[in-house]
Coordinates of C-alpha atoms and ligand atoms in Angstrom, one line a residue:
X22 CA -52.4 5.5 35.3
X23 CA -48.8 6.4 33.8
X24 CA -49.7 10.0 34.6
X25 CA -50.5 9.7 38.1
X26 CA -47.6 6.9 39.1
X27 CA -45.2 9.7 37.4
X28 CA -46.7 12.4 39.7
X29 CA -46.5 9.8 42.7
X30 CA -43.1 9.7 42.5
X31 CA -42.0 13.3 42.1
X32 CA -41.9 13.7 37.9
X33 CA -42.4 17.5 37.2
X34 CA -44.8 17.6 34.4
X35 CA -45.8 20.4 32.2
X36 CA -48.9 20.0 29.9
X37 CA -50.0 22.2 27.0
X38 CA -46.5 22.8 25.2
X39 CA -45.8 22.4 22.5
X40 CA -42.2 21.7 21.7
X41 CA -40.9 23.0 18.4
X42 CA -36.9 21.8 18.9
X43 CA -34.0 19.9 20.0
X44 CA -31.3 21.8 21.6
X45 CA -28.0 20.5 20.1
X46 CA -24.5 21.4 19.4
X47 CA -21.4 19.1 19.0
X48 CA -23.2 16.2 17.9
X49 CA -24.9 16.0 21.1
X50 CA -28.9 17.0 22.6
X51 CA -28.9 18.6 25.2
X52 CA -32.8 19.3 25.7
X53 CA -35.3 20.8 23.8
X54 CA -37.7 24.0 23.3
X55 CA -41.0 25.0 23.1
X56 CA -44.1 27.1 23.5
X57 CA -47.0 27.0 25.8
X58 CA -50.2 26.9 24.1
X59 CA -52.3 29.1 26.0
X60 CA -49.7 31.2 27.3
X61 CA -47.3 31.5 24.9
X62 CA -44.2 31.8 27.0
X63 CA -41.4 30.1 25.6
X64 CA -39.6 27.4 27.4
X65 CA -36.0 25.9 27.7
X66 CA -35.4 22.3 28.7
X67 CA -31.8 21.6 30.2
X68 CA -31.2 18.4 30.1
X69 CA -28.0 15.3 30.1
X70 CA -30.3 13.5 27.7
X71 CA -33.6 13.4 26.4
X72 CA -36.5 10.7 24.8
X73 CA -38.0 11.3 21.9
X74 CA -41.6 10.1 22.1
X75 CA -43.7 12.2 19.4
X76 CA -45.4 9.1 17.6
X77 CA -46.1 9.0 13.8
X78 CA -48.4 10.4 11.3
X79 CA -51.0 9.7 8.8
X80 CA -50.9 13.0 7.2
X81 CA -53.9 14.6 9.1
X82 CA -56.2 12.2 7.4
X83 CA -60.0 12.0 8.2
X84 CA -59.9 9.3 10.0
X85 CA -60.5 9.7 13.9
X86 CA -57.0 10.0 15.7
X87 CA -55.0 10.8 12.4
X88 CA -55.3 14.7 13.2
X89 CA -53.1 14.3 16.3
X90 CA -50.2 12.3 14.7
X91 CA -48.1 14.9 13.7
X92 CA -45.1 14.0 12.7
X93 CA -43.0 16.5 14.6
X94 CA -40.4 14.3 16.2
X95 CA -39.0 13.2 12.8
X96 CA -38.7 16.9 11.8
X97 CA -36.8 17.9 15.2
X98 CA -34.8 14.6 14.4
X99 CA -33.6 15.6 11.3
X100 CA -33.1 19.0 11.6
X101 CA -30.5 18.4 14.1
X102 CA -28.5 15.5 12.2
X103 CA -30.0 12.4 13.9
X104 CA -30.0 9.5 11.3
X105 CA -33.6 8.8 10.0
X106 CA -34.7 5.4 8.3
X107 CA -37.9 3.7 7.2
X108 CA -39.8 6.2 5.7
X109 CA -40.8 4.2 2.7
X110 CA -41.7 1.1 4.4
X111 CA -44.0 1.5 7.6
X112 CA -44.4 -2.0 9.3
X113 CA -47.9 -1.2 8.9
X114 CA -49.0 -0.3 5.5
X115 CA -52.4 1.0 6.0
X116 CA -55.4 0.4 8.0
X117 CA -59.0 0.6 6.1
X118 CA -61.5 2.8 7.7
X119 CA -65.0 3.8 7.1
X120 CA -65.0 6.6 4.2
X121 CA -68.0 8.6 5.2
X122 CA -68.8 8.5 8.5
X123 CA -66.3 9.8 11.3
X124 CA -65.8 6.1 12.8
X125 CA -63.2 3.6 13.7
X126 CA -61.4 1.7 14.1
X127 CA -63.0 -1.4 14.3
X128 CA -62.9 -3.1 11.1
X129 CA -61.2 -6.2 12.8
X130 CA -64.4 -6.7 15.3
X131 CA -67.1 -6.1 12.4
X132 CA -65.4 -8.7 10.4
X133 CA -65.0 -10.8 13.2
X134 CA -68.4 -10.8 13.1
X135 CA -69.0 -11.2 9.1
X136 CA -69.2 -8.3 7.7
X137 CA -67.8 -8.8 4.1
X138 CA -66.6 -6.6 1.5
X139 CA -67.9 -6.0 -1.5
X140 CA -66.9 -3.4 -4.8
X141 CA -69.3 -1.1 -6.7
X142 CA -70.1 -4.8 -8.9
X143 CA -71.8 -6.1 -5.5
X144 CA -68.4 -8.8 -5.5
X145 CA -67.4 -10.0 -2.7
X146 CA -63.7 -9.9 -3.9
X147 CA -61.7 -11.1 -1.2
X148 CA -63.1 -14.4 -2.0
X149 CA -61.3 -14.5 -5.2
X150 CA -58.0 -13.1 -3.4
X151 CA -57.7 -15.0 -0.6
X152 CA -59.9 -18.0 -0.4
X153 CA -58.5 -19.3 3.0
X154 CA -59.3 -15.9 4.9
X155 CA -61.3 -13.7 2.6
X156 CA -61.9 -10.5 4.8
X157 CA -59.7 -11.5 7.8
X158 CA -56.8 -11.5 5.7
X159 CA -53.5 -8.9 7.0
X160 CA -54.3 -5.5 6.4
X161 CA -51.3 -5.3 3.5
X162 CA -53.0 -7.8 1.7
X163 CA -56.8 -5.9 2.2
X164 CA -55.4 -3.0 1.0
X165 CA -53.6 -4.0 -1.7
X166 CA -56.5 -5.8 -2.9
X167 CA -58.5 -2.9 -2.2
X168 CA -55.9 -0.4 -4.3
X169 CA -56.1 -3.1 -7.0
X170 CA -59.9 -2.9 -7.2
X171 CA -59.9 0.6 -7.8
X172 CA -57.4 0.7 -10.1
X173 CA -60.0 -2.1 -12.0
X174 CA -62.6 0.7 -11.9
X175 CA -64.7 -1.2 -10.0
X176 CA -64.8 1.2 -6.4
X177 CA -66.1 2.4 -4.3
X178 CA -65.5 -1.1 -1.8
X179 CA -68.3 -1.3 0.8
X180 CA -69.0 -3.0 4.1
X181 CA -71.8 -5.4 4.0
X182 CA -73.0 -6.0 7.2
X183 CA -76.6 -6.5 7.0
X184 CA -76.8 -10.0 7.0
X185 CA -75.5 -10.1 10.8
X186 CA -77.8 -11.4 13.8
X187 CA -79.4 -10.0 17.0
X188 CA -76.2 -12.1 18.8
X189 CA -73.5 -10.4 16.3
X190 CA -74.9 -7.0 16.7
X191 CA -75.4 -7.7 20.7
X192 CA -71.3 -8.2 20.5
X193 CA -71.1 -5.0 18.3
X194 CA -72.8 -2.9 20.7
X195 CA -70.4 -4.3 23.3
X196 CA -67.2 -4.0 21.6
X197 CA -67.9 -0.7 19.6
X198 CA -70.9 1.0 21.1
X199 CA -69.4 4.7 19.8
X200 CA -69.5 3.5 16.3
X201 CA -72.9 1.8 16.4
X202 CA -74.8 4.7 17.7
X203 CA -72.7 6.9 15.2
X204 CA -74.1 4.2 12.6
X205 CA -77.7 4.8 14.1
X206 CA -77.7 8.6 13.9
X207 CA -77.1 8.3 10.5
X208 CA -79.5 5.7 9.7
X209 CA -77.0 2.9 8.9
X210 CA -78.2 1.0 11.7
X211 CA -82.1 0.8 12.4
X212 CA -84.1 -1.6 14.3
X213 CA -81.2 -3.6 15.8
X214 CA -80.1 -3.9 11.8
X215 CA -77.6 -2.9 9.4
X216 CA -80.1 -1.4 6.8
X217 CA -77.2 0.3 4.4
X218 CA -73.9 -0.8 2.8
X219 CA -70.7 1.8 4.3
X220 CA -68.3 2.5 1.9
X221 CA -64.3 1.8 3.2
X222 CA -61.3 3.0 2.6
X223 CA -57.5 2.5 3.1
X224 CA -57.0 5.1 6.4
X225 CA -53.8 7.1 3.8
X226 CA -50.4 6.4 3.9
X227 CA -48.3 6.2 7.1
X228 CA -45.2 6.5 7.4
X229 CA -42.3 6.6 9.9
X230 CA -39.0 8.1 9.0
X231 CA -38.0 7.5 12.7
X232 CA -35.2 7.9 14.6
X233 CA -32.7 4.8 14.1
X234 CA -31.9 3.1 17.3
X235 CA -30.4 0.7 19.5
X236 CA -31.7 -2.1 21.5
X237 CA -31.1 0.7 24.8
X238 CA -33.3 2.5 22.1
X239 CA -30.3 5.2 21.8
X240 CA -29.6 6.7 18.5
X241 CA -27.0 7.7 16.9
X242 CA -27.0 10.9 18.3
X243 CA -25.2 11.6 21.5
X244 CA -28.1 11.8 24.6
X245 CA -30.8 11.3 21.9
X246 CA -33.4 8.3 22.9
X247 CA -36.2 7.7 20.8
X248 CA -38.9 5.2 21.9
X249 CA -42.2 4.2 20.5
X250 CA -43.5 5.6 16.9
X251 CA -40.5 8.0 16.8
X252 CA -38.1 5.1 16.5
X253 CA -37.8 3.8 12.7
X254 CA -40.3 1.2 12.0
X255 CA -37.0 -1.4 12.0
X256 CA -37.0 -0.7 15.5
X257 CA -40.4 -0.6 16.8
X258 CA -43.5 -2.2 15.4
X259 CA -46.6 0.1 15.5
X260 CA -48.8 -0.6 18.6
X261 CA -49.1 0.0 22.0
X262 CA -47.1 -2.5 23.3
X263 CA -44.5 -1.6 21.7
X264 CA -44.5 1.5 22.3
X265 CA -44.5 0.8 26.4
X266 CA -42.1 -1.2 26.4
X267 CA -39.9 0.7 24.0
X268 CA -40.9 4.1 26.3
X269 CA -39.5 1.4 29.7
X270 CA -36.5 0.4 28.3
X271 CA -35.8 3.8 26.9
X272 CA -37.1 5.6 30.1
X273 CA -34.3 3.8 32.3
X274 CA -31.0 4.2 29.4
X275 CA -31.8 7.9 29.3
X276 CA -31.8 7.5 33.3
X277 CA -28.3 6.2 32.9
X278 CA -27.2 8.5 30.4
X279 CA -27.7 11.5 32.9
X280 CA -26.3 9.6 35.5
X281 CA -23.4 9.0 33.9
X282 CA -22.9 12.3 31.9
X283 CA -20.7 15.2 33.5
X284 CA -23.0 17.7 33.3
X285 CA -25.3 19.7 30.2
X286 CA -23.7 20.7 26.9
X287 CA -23.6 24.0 26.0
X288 CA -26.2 25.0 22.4
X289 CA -23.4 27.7 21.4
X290 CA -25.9 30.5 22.0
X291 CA -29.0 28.2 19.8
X292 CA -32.0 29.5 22.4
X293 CA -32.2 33.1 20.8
X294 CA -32.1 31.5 17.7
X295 CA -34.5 28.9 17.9
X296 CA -37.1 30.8 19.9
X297 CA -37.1 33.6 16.9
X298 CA -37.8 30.1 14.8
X299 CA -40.4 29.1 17.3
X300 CA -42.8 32.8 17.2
X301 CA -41.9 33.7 13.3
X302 CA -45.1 32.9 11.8
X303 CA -47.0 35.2 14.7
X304 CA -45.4 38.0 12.4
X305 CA -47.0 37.0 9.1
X306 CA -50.7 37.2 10.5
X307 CA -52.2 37.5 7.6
X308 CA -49.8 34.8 5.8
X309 CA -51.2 31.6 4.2
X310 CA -52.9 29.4 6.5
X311 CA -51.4 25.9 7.4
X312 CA -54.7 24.0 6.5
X313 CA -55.0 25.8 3.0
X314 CA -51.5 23.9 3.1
X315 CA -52.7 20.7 4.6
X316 CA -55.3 20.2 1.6
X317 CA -52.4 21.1 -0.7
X318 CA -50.1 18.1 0.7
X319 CA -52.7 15.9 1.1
X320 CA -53.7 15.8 -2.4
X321 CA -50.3 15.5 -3.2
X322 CA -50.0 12.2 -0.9
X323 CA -52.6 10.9 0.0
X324 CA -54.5 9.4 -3.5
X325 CA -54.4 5.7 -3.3
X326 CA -52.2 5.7 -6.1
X327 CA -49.7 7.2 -4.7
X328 CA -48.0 5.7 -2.0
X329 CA -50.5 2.4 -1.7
X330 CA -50.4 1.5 -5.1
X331 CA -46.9 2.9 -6.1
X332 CA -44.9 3.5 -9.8
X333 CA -41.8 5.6 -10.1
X334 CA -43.2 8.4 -12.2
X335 CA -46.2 9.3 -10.3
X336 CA -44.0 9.2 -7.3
X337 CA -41.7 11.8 -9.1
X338 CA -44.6 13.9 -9.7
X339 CA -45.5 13.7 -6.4
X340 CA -42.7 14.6 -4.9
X341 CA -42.7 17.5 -7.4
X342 CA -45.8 18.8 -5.5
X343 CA -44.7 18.6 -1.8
X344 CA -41.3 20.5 -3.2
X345 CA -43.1 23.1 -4.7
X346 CA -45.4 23.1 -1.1
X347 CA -42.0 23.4 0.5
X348 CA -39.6 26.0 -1.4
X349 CA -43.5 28.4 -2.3
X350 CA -45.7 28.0 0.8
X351 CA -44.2 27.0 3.8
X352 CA -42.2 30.1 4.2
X353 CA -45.5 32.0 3.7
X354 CA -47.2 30.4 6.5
X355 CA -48.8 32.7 8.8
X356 CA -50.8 32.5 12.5
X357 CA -52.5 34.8 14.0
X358 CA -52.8 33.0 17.6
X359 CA -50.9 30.3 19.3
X360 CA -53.1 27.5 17.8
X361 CA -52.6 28.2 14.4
X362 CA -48.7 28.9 15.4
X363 CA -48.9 25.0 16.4
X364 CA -50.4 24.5 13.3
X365 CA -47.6 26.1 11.2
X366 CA -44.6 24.1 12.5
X367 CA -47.0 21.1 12.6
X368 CA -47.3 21.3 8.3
X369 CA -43.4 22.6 8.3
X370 CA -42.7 19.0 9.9
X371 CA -45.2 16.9 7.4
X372 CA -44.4 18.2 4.3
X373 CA -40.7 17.0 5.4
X374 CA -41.7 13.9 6.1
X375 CA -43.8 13.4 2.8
X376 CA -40.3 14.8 0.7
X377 CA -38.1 12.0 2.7
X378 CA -41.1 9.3 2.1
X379 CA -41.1 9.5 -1.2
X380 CA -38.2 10.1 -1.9
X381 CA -37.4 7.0 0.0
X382 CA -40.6 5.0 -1.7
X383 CA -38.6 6.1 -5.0
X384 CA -35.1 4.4 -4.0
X385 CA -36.7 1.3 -3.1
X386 CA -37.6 -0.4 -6.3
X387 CA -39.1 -3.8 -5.4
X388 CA -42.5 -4.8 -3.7
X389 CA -42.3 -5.9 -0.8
X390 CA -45.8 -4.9 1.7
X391 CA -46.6 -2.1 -1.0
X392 CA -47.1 -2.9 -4.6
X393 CA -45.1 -0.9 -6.9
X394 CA -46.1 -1.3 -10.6
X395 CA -42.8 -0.7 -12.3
X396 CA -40.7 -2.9 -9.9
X397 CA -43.5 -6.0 -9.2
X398 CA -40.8 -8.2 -7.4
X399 CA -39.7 -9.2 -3.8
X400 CA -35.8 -8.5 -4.5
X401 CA -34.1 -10.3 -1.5
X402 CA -30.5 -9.6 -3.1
X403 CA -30.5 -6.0 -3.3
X404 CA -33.1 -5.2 -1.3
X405 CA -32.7 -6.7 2.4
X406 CA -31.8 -3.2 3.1
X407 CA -33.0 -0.1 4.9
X408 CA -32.8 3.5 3.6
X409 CA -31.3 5.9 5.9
X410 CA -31.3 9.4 5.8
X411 CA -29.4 12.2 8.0
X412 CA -29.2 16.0 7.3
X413 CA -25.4 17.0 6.9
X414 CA -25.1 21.0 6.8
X415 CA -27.6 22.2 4.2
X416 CA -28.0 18.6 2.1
X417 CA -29.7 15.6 2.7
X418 CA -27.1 12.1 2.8
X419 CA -29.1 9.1 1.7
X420 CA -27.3 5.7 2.4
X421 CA -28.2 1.9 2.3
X422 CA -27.2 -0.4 5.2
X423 CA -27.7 -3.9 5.1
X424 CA -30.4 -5.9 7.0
X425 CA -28.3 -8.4 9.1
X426 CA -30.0 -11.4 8.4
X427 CA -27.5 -13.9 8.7
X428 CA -27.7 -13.1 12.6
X429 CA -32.0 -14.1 12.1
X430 CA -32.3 -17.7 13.7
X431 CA -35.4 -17.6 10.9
X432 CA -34.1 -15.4 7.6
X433 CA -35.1 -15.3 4.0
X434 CA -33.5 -16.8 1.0
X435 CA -31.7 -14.0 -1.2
X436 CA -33.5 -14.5 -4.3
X437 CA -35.5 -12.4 -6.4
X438 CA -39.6 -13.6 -6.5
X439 CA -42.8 -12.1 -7.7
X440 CA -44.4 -10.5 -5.0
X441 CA -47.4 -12.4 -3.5
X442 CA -49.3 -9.1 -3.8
X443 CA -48.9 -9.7 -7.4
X444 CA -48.7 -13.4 -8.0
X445 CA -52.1 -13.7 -6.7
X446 CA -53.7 -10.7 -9.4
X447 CA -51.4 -12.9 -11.8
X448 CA -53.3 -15.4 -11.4
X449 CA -56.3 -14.5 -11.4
X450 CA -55.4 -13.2 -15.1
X451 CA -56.3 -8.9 -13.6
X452 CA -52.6 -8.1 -14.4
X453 CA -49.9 -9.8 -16.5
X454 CA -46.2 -9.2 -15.9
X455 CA -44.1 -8.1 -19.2
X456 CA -40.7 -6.5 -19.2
X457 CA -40.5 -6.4 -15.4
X458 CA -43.3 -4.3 -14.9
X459 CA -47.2 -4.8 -14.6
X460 CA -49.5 -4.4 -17.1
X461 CA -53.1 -4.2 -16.1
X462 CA -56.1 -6.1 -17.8
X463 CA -59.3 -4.3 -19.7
X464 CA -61.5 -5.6 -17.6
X465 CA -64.2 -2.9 -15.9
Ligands
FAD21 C1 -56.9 5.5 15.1 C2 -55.8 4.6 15.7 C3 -56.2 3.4 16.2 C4 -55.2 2.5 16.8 N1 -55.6 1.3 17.3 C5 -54.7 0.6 18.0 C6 -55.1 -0.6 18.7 O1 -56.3 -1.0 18.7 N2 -54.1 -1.4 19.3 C7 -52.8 -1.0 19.3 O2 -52.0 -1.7 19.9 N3 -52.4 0.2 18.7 C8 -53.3 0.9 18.0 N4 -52.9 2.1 17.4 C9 -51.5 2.4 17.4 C10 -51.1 3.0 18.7 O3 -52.0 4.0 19.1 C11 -49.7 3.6 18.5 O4 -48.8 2.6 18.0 C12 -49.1 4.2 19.8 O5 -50.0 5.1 20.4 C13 -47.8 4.8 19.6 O6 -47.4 5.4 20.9 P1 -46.3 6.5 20.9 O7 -46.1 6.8 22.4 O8 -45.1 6.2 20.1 O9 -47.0 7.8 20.2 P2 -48.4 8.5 20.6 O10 -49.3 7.7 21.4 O11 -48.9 9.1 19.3 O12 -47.9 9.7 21.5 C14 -47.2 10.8 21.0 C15 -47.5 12.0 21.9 O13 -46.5 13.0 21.6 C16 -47.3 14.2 21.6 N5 -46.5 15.2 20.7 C17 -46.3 15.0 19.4 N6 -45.6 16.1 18.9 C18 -45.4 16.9 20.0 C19 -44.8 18.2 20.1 N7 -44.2 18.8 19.1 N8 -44.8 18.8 21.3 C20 -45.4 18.2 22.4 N9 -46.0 17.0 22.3 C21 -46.0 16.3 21.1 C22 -48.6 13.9 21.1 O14 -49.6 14.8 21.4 C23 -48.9 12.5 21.8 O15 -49.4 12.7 23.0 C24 -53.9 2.9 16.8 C25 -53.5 4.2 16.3 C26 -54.5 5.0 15.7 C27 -54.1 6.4 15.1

């Protein structure tokens, strides 16, 4: 509908290209660059000002959808100096999806129904961690329960659905009729039934080192909007409605931007430079190839304990990984074709976003959504900050600004508490707390 009202009322549009740059110079965009995937001509976008609207990532995860979230916006963001922030703190921690079976989401409508979930003991755990709402509890809280469950020893957690009725099942097939017959052709679901458990898990990581912006959605940058999952999570909540009316609002200040803009800044002679950028990895054909780099970043980020279930050292080795990833194989990457070029710049751009993720995730020693072993507590003195990030010259600038909450009509105390995410293991007697960190029970 978007498509055809823009065509309606005269938008050019040009599909298929892929856009590898911003055009800057002076502290100020000035359009943007790219390739056409099936052509390969390269193009040069002119323009007074420009929106950002690339969405996030999940690090190419198995999960339908994550393999189109590609994290390229934050990479063009940063690469030409626009301040980055959020990284280590999506607003959304993680979904959880079905582990096996190429399905989702839909976990909300299956629970809805009263599907439960239970670990590799046959528990039905979220009983014991959240009385009140069990399974329809946030999805921080799921996963973290989820994360702490493993790290127990007692996964893999599995969907138990096979107590459900001909009228929950009915509502199934109505609400999710691709993942029911998905569940049939595997055998999940026979004779109007669920016959078999399905094993969950937390969907990765995301994470959104997005573009810092205004309430006209400007950033920081001159003639650089951002709207959507491009814009730090501070700024814009994941989900479609935010993200259209984000896109509106950002739509009509860019509109005023060029309006009110003289004309287009020059990029000091940047085209040559960028489109010898853009076609580089054509002339390694038989380089590395980016998914042999994709597994490699992967494992690096994507085990639950990681970035779900967080402590400072295995964080530090992580991040060890995706630098050795950067400095060794990304400038080995090779295509032979214009998809696989896609696919080069496409892991260029996530193993930067994993390197500012963590290292943001590292700074920020508390738990707030995310449990972090080593720092177990909600720290609202210090920590009602965001981490920012901007490439100056050749280094990265990391910075702290403070959260303005004395301008909230409804704003936390500034005091330091243990984490709900932890109290609530606490007391159930699975981890104690001794010399600020957490120490895990015996129990298997
Ligand atoms: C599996 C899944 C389920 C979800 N379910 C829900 C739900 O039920 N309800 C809800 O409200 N939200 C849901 N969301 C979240 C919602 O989809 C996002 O918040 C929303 O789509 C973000 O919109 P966006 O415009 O910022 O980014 P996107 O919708 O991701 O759009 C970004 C666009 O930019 C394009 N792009 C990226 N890089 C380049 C490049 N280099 N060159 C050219 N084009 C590029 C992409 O191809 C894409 O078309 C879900 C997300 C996922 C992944």
């Amino acid at each position: 509908a978007l498509r055809k009202h823009a065509q309606a009322i005269g938008v050019e549009q040009v599909n298929r290209l892929y856009v590898s740059e911003l055009l800057a110079g002076n502290g100020e965009v000035s359009g943007a660059v790219g390739f056409h995937q099936y052509s390969g001509d390269f193009y040069v976008f002119r323009s007074r000002s420009t929106v950002l609207a690339t969405g996030s990532t999940y690090y190419k995860g198995i999960h339908p959808g994550q393999r189109d979230c590609t994290a390229d916006g934050f990479g063009m963001a940063y690469r030409i100096g626009a301040t980055l922030c959020g990284g280590e703190q999506n607003d959304q921690p993680a979904n959880a999806m079905p582990a096996r079976v190429d399905v989702g989401p839909g976990m909300n409508k299956w629970m809805g129904e009263g599907a439960v979930f239970r670990n590799a003991k046959g528990e039905r755990f979220m009983e014991r961690y959240s009385p009140k709402l069990k399974e329809r509890s946030g999805l921080p809280q799921i996963i973290a329960f989820f994360c702490i469950e493993a790290r127990m020893g007692r996964a893999p957690i599995l969907m138990d659905a096979t107590h459900l009725g001909p009228e929950n099942m009915e509502r199934l097939y109505q609400m999710l009729p691709l993942p029911q017959r998905e569940f049939e052709s595997i055998g999940v679901v026979k004779d109007g039934k669920f016959q078999k458990l399905v094993e969950f898990c937390p969907t990765g990581p995301t994470t959104r080192p997005g573009v810092v912006v205004d309430r006209n959605y400007a950033s920081r940058t001159a003639r650089l909007f951002a709207a959507g999952e491009a814009c730090s999570p501070s700024a814009v909540v994941t989900g479609l409605a935010a993200a259209a009316t984000s896109g509106a609002r950002a739509g009509a200040s860019a509109a005023r931007c060029a309006h009110d803009s003289n004309g287009i800044v020059g990029d000091n002679g940047l085209v040559g430079e960028l489109r010898e950028r853009a076609f580089g990895p054509l002339a390694r054909a038989g380089g590395l190839e980016p998914d042999h780099v994709l597994l490699e970043l992967q494992e690096a980020v994507i085990p639950y304990d990681v970035l779900l279930l967080r402590e400072g050292s295995r964080m530090e080795r992580a991040l060890k990984r995706v630098e050795t990833i950067r400095d060794q194989d990304l400038p080995m990457l090779g295509a032979y074709d214009l998809h696989y070029l896609r696919l080069c710049h496409e892991m260029r751009n996530l193993v930067l976003t994993a390197e500012l993720q963590l290292k943001a995730a590292i700074q920020r020693t508390e738990t707030r959504n995310i449990l972090r072993e080593d720092y177990p507590f909600t720290d609202n003195v210090n920590w009602l900050k965001w981490i920012m990030v901007r490439k100056e010259g050749d280094r990265q600038k990391w910075w702290t600004e403070d959260i303005p909450i004395e301008r909230y009509p409804l704003a936390p105390k500034r005091e330091v508490e243990l984490a709900y995410l932890w109290r609530v293991p606490r007391d159930l007697g699975i981890v104690s707390i001794q010399d600020g960190r957490v120490q895990w029970g015996s129990e298997k």
